[in-house]
PDB file of C-alpha atoms and ligand atoms in Angstrom:
ATOM      1  CA  MET A   1     127.328 104.923 145.257  1.00 60.00           C
ATOM      2  CA  ILE A   2     127.614 101.778 143.217  1.00 72.00           C
ATOM      3  CA  GLU A   3     123.903 100.851 143.606  1.00 77.00           C
ATOM      4  CA  GLU A   4     122.918 104.181 142.149  1.00 85.00           C
ATOM      5  CA  GLN A   5     125.046 103.443 139.116  1.00 89.00           C
ATOM      6  CA  TYR A   6     123.076 100.241 138.540  1.00 90.00           C
ATOM      7  CA  ASP A   7     119.807 102.109 138.875  1.00 90.00           C
ATOM      8  CA  ILE A   8     121.036 104.502 136.213  1.00 94.00           C
ATOM      9  CA  LEU A   9     121.987 101.532 134.031  1.00 94.00           C
ATOM     10  CA  ILE A  10     118.419 100.236 134.315  1.00 94.00           C
ATOM     11  CA  GLU A  11     117.177 103.600 133.066  1.00 95.00           C
ATOM     12  CA  LEU A  12     119.757 103.556 130.288  1.00 97.00           C
ATOM     13  CA  GLN A  13     118.692 100.073 129.295  1.00 96.00           C
ATOM     14  CA  LYS A  14     115.051 101.163 128.945  1.00 96.00           C
ATOM     15  CA  ILE A  15     116.132 103.928 126.583  1.00 97.00           C
ATOM     16  CA  ASP A  16     118.489 101.614 124.679  1.00 97.00           C
ATOM     17  CA  ILE A  17     115.688  99.101 124.178  1.00 96.00           C
ATOM     18  CA  ASP A  18     113.404 101.854 122.876  1.00 97.00           C
ATOM     19  CA  ILE A  19     116.158 103.007 120.511  1.00 97.00           C
ATOM     20  CA  ASP A  20     116.574  99.415 119.295  1.00 96.00           C
ATOM     21  CA  LYS A  21     112.841  99.228 118.607  1.00 97.00           C
ATOM     22  CA  GLU A  22     112.892 102.439 116.596  1.00 97.00           C
ATOM     23  CA  GLU A  23     115.908 101.244 114.613  1.00 96.00           C
ATOM     24  CA  LYS A  24     114.166  97.973 113.872  1.00 96.00           C
ATOM     25  CA  LYS A  25     111.080  99.867 112.668  1.00 97.00           C
ATOM     26  CA  LYS A  26     113.284 102.052 110.478  1.00 97.00           C
ATOM     27  CA  ARG A  27     114.972  99.021 108.926  1.00 97.00           C
ATOM     28  CA  SER A  28     111.605  97.469 108.115  1.00 96.00           C
ATOM     29  CA  LEU A  29     110.343 100.571 106.274  1.00 96.00           C
ATOM     30  CA  PRO A  30     111.757  99.641 102.841  1.00 95.00           C
ATOM     31  CA  LEU A  31     109.847  96.330 103.060  1.00 95.00           C
ATOM     32  CA  MET A  32     106.594  98.311 102.939  1.00 93.00           C
ATOM     33  CA  ILE A  33     107.299  99.346  99.350  1.00 95.00           C
ATOM     34  CA  GLU A  34     109.491  96.470  98.192  1.00 96.00           C
ATOM     35  CA  GLY A  35     106.621  94.308  96.901  1.00 95.00           C
ATOM     36  CA  ILE A  36     104.859  97.056  95.011  1.00 96.00           C
ATOM     37  CA  THR A  37     108.135  98.319  93.533  1.00 97.00           C
ATOM     38  CA  LYS A  38     108.735  94.862  92.081  1.00 97.00           C
ATOM     39  CA  GLU A  39     105.184  94.690  90.736  1.00 97.00           C
ATOM     40  CA  ILE A  40     105.657  98.048  88.987  1.00 98.00           C
ATOM     41  CA  GLN A  41     108.969  96.923  87.502  1.00 98.00           C
ATOM     42  CA  GLY A  42     107.286  93.755  86.231  1.00 98.00           C
ATOM     43  CA  LEU A  43     104.432  95.697  84.631  1.00 98.00           C
ATOM     44  CA  LYS A  44     106.843  98.141  82.983  1.00 98.00           C
ATOM     45  CA  GLY A  45     108.850  95.231  81.597  1.00 98.00           C
ATOM     46  CA  SER A  46     105.763  93.562  80.096  1.00 98.00           C
ATOM     47  CA  LEU A  47     104.584  96.870  78.655  1.00 98.00           C
ATOM     48  CA  LYS A  48     107.939  97.468  77.003  1.00 98.00           C
ATOM     49  CA  ASN A  49     107.882  94.002  75.427  1.00 98.00           C
ATOM     50  CA  LYS A  50     104.320  94.322  74.208  1.00 98.00           C
ATOM     51  CA  ASN A  51     104.950  97.775  72.752  1.00 98.00           C
ATOM     52  CA  GLU A  52     107.923  96.392  70.860  1.00 98.00           C
ATOM     53  CA  ASP A  53     105.791  93.513  69.578  1.00 98.00           C
ATOM     54  CA  TYR A  54     103.206  96.043  68.442  1.00 98.00           C
ATOM     55  CA  LYS A  55     105.777  98.087  66.546  1.00 98.00           C
ATOM     56  CA  ASN A  56     107.032  94.957  64.800  1.00 98.00           C
ATOM     57  CA  LEU A  57     103.498  94.079  63.775  1.00 98.00           C
ATOM     58  CA  GLN A  58     103.038  97.617  62.422  1.00 98.00           C
ATOM     59  CA  ILE A  59     106.149  97.170  60.268  1.00 98.00           C
ATOM     60  CA  LYS A  60     104.884  93.803  59.046  1.00 98.00           C
ATOM     61  CA  LEU A  61     101.499  95.304  58.222  1.00 98.00           C
ATOM     62  CA  LYS A  62     103.097  98.160  56.313  1.00 98.00           C
ATOM     63  CA  ARG A  63     105.029  95.645  54.204  1.00 98.00           C
ATOM     64  CA  LYS A  64     101.913  93.626  53.488  1.00 97.00           C
ATOM     65  CA  GLU A  65     100.075  96.783  52.438  1.00 97.00           C
ATOM     66  CA  LEU A  66     102.896  97.668  50.042  1.00 97.00           C
ATOM     67  CA  ASP A  67     102.717  94.129  48.652  1.00 97.00           C
ATOM     68  CA  LEU A  68      98.997  94.498  48.167  1.00 97.00           C
ATOM     69  CA  ALA A  69      99.391  97.790  46.321  1.00 97.00           C
ATOM     70  CA  GLU A  70     101.999  96.222  44.055  1.00 97.00           C
ATOM     71  CA  LYS A  71      99.747  93.290  43.203  1.00 97.00           C
ATOM     72  CA  SER A  72      96.817  95.628  42.514  1.00 97.00           C
ATOM     73  CA  ASN A  73      98.976  97.697  40.200  1.00 97.00           C
ATOM     74  CA  LYS A  74     100.033  94.627  38.296  1.00 96.00           C
ATOM     75  CA  ILE A  75      96.458  93.402  38.017  1.00 96.00           C
ATOM     76  CA  ASN A  76      95.332  96.807  36.770  1.00 96.00           C
ATOM     77  CA  LYS A  77      98.085  96.921  34.192  1.00 95.00           C
ATOM     78  CA  HIS A  78      97.217  93.491  32.848  1.00 95.00           C
ATOM     79  CA  GLN A  79      93.523  94.304  32.832  1.00 93.00           C
ATOM     80  CA  GLU A  80      94.277  97.340  30.692  1.00 93.00           C
ATOM     81  CA  ASP A  81      96.088  95.045  28.270  1.00 90.00           C
ATOM     82  CA  LEU A  82      93.190  92.602  28.392  1.00 88.00           C
ATOM     83  CA  TYR A  83      90.425  95.137  27.742  1.00 88.00           C
ATOM     84  CA  GLY A  84      92.401  97.775  25.869  1.00 86.00           C
ATOM     85  CA  GLY A  85      91.696  96.092  22.541  1.00 84.00           C
ATOM     86  CA  LYS A  86      95.322  96.174  21.455  1.00 86.00           C
ATOM     87  CA  ILE A  87      95.704  92.421  21.754  1.00 85.00           C
ATOM     88  CA  SER A  88      93.540  90.240  19.634  1.00 85.00           C
ATOM     89  CA  ASP A  89      95.344  86.950  19.834  1.00 91.00           C
ATOM     90  CA  ILE A  90      93.100  84.602  21.849  1.00 91.00           C
ATOM     91  CA  LYS A  91      96.018  82.584  23.156  1.00 93.00           C
ATOM     92  CA  GLU A  92      97.760  85.685  24.414  1.00 92.00           C
ATOM     93  CA  LEU A  93      94.531  86.988  25.988  1.00 92.00           C
ATOM     94  CA  LYS A  94      94.048  83.689  27.789  1.00 94.00           C
ATOM     95  CA  GLN A  95      97.635  83.869  28.995  1.00 94.00           C
ATOM     96  CA  ILE A  96      96.997  87.350  30.438  1.00 94.00           C
ATOM     97  CA  GLN A  97      93.836  86.133  32.154  1.00 95.00           C
ATOM     98  CA  LYS A  98      95.844  83.390  33.767  1.00 96.00           C
ATOM     99  CA  VAL A  99      98.463  85.843  35.006  1.00 96.00           C
ATOM    100  CA  ILE A 100      95.742  88.091  36.431  1.00 96.00           C
ATOM    101  CA  ALA A 101      94.168  85.115  38.209  1.00 97.00           C
ATOM    102  CA  ASN A 102      97.530  84.245  39.732  1.00 97.00           C
ATOM    103  CA  TYR A 103      98.059  87.769  41.002  1.00 97.00           C
ATOM    104  CA  GLN A 104      94.516  87.821  42.366  1.00 97.00           C
ATOM    105  CA  GLU A 105      95.181  84.614  44.256  1.00 97.00           C
ATOM    106  CA  GLU A 106      98.348  86.082  45.756  1.00 97.00           C
ATOM    107  CA  LYS A 107      96.470  89.242  46.612  1.00 97.00           C
ATOM    108  CA  ASP A 108      93.717  87.303  48.396  1.00 97.00           C
ATOM    109  CA  SER A 109      96.266  85.461  50.457  1.00 97.00           C
ATOM    110  CA  ILE A 110      98.014  88.713  51.452  1.00 97.00           C
ATOM    111  CA  GLU A 111      94.638  90.199  52.392  1.00 97.00           C
ATOM    112  CA  GLU A 112      94.047  87.281  54.710  1.00 98.00           C
ATOM    113  CA  ASP A 113      97.432  87.888  56.297  1.00 97.00           C
ATOM    114  CA  VAL A 114      96.523  91.555  56.727  1.00 98.00           C
ATOM    115  CA  LEU A 115      93.305  90.638  58.511  1.00 97.00           C
ATOM    116  CA  ASP A 116      95.152  88.230  60.786  1.00 98.00           C
ATOM    117  CA  LEU A 117      97.741  90.890  61.568  1.00 97.00           C
ATOM    118  CA  MET A 118      95.107  93.480  62.340  1.00 98.00           C
ATOM    119  CA  GLU A 119      93.340  91.079  64.664  1.00 98.00           C
ATOM    120  CA  GLU A 120      96.605  90.311  66.422  1.00 98.00           C
ATOM    121  CA  MET A 121      97.314  94.035  66.784  1.00 98.00           C
ATOM    122  CA  GLU A 122      93.863  94.667  68.176  1.00 98.00           C
ATOM    123  CA  ASP A 123      94.346  91.993  70.853  1.00 98.00           C
ATOM    124  CA  LEU A 124      97.776  93.338  71.680  1.00 98.00           C
ATOM    125  CA  ASP A 125      96.422  96.863  71.877  1.00 98.00           C
ATOM    126  CA  LYS A 126      93.778  95.732  74.370  1.00 98.00           C
ATOM    127  CA  SER A 127      96.312  93.962  76.500  1.00 98.00           C
ATOM    128  CA  ILE A 128      98.594  97.031  76.439  1.00 98.00           C
ATOM    129  CA  GLY A 129      95.614  99.111  77.563  1.00 98.00           C
ATOM    130  CA  HIS A 130      94.983  96.771  80.508  1.00 98.00           C
ATOM    131  CA  LEU A 131      98.624  96.814  81.501  1.00 98.00           C
ATOM    132  CA  ASP A 132      98.624 100.606  81.328  1.00 98.00           C
ATOM    133  CA  GLU A 133      95.627 100.738  83.646  1.00 98.00           C
ATOM    134  CA  ASP A 134      97.196  98.273  86.069  1.00 98.00           C
ATOM    135  CA  LEU A 135     100.388 100.301  86.055  1.00 98.00           C
ATOM    136  CA  LYS A 136      98.524 103.528  86.817  1.00 98.00           C
ATOM    137  CA  VAL A 137      96.704 101.891  89.739  1.00 98.00           C
ATOM    138  CA  LYS A 138      99.928 100.460  91.109  1.00 98.00           C
ATOM    139  CA  GLU A 139     101.777 103.752  90.730  1.00 98.00           C
ATOM    140  CA  GLU A 140      99.005 105.531  92.606  1.00 98.00           C
ATOM    141  CA  GLU A 141      99.216 102.900  95.344  1.00 97.00           C
ATOM    142  CA  PHE A 142     102.988 103.272  95.425  1.00 98.00           C
ATOM    143  CA  LYS A 143     102.680 107.028  95.844  1.00 98.00           C
ATOM    144  CA  LYS A 144     100.340 106.591  98.805  1.00 97.00           C
ATOM    145  CA  ARG A 145     102.528 103.978 100.400  1.00 97.00           C
ATOM    146  CA  LYS A 146     105.642 106.047  99.860  1.00 97.00           C
ATOM    147  CA  GLU A 147     103.951 108.936 101.665  1.00 97.00           C
ATOM    148  CA  GLU A 148     103.093 106.621 104.558  1.00 97.00           C
ATOM    149  CA  VAL A 149     106.666 105.405 104.705  1.00 97.00           C
ATOM    150  CA  ASP A 150     108.021 108.954 104.664  1.00 97.00           C
ATOM    151  CA  LEU A 151     105.679 109.952 107.489  1.00 98.00           C
ATOM    152  CA  ALA A 152     106.640 106.881 109.491  1.00 97.00           C
ATOM    153  CA  ARG A 153     110.313 107.656 108.929  1.00 97.00           C
ATOM    154  CA  LEU A 154     109.835 111.214 110.159  1.00 98.00           C
ATOM    155  CA  ALA A 155     108.068 109.969 113.290  1.00 98.00           C
ATOM    156  CA  ILE A 156     110.842 107.450 113.947  1.00 98.00           C
ATOM    157  CA  GLU A 157     113.539 110.078 113.498  1.00 98.00           C
ATOM    158  CA  LYS A 158     111.722 112.395 115.878  1.00 98.00           C
ATOM    159  CA  ASN A 159     111.472 109.627 118.486  1.00 98.00           C
ATOM    160  CA  MET A 160     115.106 108.711 117.989  1.00 98.00           C
ATOM    161  CA  SER A 161     116.344 112.215 118.510  1.00 98.00           C
ATOM    162  CA  SER A 162     114.400 112.672 121.738  1.00 98.00           C
ATOM    163  CA  LEU A 163     115.554 109.232 122.918  1.00 98.00           C
ATOM    164  CA  ASN A 164     119.137 110.162 122.144  1.00 98.00           C
ATOM    165  CA  ILE A 165     118.825 113.369 124.132  1.00 98.00           C
ATOM    166  CA  LYS A 166     117.535 111.353 127.103  1.00 98.00           C
ATOM    167  CA  LYS A 167     120.347 108.869 126.629  1.00 98.00           C
ATOM    168  CA  GLU A 168     122.973 111.607 126.723  1.00 97.00           C
ATOM    169  CA  GLU A 169     121.457 112.888 129.965  1.00 97.00           C
ATOM    170  CA  ILE A 170     121.620 109.443 131.524  1.00 97.00           C
ATOM    171  CA  LEU A 171     125.127 108.799 130.259  1.00 96.00           C
ATOM    172  CA  SER A 172     126.316 112.001 131.874  1.00 96.00           C
ATOM    173  CA  LYS A 173     125.291 110.539 135.242  1.00 95.00           C
ATOM    174  CA  ILE A 174     127.379 107.417 134.799  1.00 94.00           C
ATOM    175  CA  THR A 175     130.735 107.811 136.458  1.00 93.00           C
ATOM    176  CA  ASP A 176     131.813 104.195 136.322  1.00 91.00           C
ATOM    177  CA  ASN A 177     133.097 103.774 132.783  1.00 92.00           C
ATOM    178  CA  ARG A 178     134.208 100.209 133.316  1.00 92.00           C
ATOM    179  CA  LEU A 179     130.683  99.276 134.347  1.00 91.00           C
ATOM    180  CA  LEU A 180     129.276 101.054 131.294  1.00 94.00           C
ATOM    181  CA  LYS A 181     131.606  99.101 128.993  1.00 94.00           C
ATOM    182  CA  GLU A 182     130.599  95.880 130.689  1.00 93.00           C
ATOM    183  CA  TYR A 183     126.936  96.751 130.266  1.00 95.00           C
ATOM    184  CA  GLU A 184     127.392  97.588 126.592  1.00 95.00           C
ATOM    185  CA  LEU A 185     129.287  94.384 125.841  1.00 94.00           C
ATOM    186  CA  LEU A 186     126.753  92.275 127.691  1.00 94.00           C
ATOM    187  CA  ARG A 187     123.842  93.969 125.941  1.00 95.00           C
ATOM    188  CA  LYS A 188     125.414  93.304 122.572  1.00 94.00           C
ATOM    189  CA  GLU A 189     126.050  89.691 123.491  1.00 94.00           C
ATOM    190  CA  LYS A 190     122.544  89.162 124.857  1.00 91.00           C
ATOM    191  CA  GLY A 191     120.832  91.081 122.087  1.00 86.00           C
ATOM    192  CA  GLY A 192     118.932  93.538 124.261  1.00 88.00           C
ATOM    193  CA  LYS A 193     118.970  93.135 128.019  1.00 94.00           C
ATOM    194  CA  ALA A 194     122.147  93.101 130.080  1.00 96.00           C
ATOM    195  CA  ILE A 195     120.717  93.973 133.436  1.00 95.00           C
ATOM    196  CA  MET A 196     117.597  92.444 134.931  1.00 95.00           C
ATOM    197  CA  GLU A 197     115.458  93.415 137.876  1.00 94.00           C
ATOM    198  CA  VAL A 198     114.465  90.386 139.908  1.00 95.00           C
ATOM    199  CA  ASP A 199     111.284  90.404 141.966  1.00 92.00           C
ATOM    200  CA  GLY A 200     110.668  86.709 142.430  1.00 91.00           C
ATOM    201  CA  SER A 201     112.692  83.550 142.338  1.00 92.00           C
ATOM    202  CA  ILE A 202     113.638  83.348 138.665  1.00 95.00           C
ATOM    203  CA  CYS A 203     116.074  85.216 136.454  1.00 96.00           C
ATOM    204  CA  PRO A 204     113.847  87.196 134.018  1.00 94.00           C
ATOM    205  CA  GLY A 205     116.604  86.895 131.431  1.00 94.00           C
ATOM    206  CA  CYS A 206     116.879  83.128 131.156  1.00 95.00           C
ATOM    207  CA  TYR A 207     114.085  81.897 133.473  1.00 95.00           C
ATOM    208  CA  LEU A 208     116.510  80.004 135.664  1.00 95.00           C
ATOM    209  CA  ASP A 209     115.220  79.199 139.130  1.00 96.00           C
ATOM    210  CA  LEU A 210     117.717  81.126 141.188  1.00 95.00           C
ATOM    211  CA  PRO A 211     119.300  79.396 144.184  1.00 93.00           C
ATOM    212  CA  SER A 212     117.888  80.622 147.494  1.00 93.00           C
ATOM    213  CA  ASP A 213     121.190  82.071 148.637  1.00 92.00           C
ATOM    214  CA  VAL A 214     121.288  84.192 145.463  1.00 93.00           C
ATOM    215  CA  ILE A 215     117.801  85.508 146.200  1.00 92.00           C
ATOM    216  CA  TYR A 216     118.883  86.166 149.761  1.00 92.00           C
ATOM    217  CA  GLN A 217     121.913  88.147 148.634  1.00 91.00           C
ATOM    218  CA  LEU A 218     119.816  90.066 146.181  1.00 91.00           C
ATOM    219  CA  LYS A 219     116.866  90.800 148.412  1.00 90.00           C
ATOM    220  CA  LYS A 220     118.235  91.073 151.918  1.00 88.00           C
ATOM    221  CA  ASN A 221     121.766  92.238 151.250  1.00 84.00           C
ATOM    222  CA  ARG A 222     120.885  94.284 148.122  1.00 85.00           C
ATOM    223  CA  LYS A 223     123.854  92.768 146.379  1.00 89.00           C
ATOM    224  CA  ILE A 224     124.428  92.810 142.657  1.00 90.00           C
ATOM    225  CA  ILE A 225     124.703  89.261 141.366  1.00 92.00           C
ATOM    226  CA  ILE A 226     125.689  87.788 138.029  1.00 93.00           C
ATOM    227  CA  CYS A 227     123.175  85.146 136.905  1.00 94.00           C
ATOM    228  CA  PRO A 228     124.997  81.791 137.059  1.00 92.00           C
ATOM    229  CA  ASN A 229     123.243  80.682 133.884  1.00 94.00           C
ATOM    230  CA  CYS A 230     123.049  83.659 131.478  1.00 94.00           C
ATOM    231  CA  SER A 231     125.656  85.978 133.051  1.00 93.00           C
ATOM    232  CA  ARG A 232     123.283  88.934 133.095  1.00 95.00           C
ATOM    233  CA  ILE A 233     123.573  91.477 135.887  1.00 94.00           C
ATOM    234  CA  LEU A 234     120.803  90.933 138.423  1.00 94.00           C
ATOM    235  CA  ILE A 235     119.528  93.490 140.906  1.00 93.00           C
ATOM    236  CA  TRP A 236     116.559  93.305 143.232  1.00 93.00           C
ATOM    237  CA  LYS A 237     113.503  95.253 142.155  1.00 89.00           C
ATOM    238  CA  ASP A 238     112.051  97.452 144.915  1.00 79.00           C
TER     239      ASP A 238
HETATM  240 ZN1  LIG B 301     119.825  84.350 133.822  1.00 57.22          ZN
END
């Protein structure tokens, strides 16, 4: 019976539409974690940069501290000369005092640099701490969302496998392979529905007002009609 085959196609189409929906859901799953993944990457990038900046400042500070120690040593050495009593020439003593004053001036300036550096490091350290906290929060959120996505994926896969079992059952009842091919091509072309059940005066596929003789053929003669506008297969809905 050809009509029966169309009834089976209607059943098949319901299942196919449900399968399409599940596939669409599955495709949208990665979007649920895309945003947060990017945020985490961004935070990790900033952290890496700031940690490198911090290391560079540590190296700079170390150098300044070595400089300071060197100046202090020099000052000490000259002070020993100055107060050691070995030099009695006033001119020479004055010269040493001048040298000490110069070193002291350099030392003061380095100490200022050290303070600036330490302040900069402190600020950077704080900002690294904040970034670390933000990263932890985001990673926790990611974990939760990933779990949700995994659960959703499992549910979708479960639905899909039971839908596919139903589909196989329905397919086994279809004896008209040419009709099945036609249905599949039309469904692909129309992006979902190939066969429509009509129960009024319009085509539910394209909303065309169907000519009265088409309705008559559909309703009274139970004929299968191709919609003159969208080419979908039309059957009358009982
Ligand atoms: Zn139509």
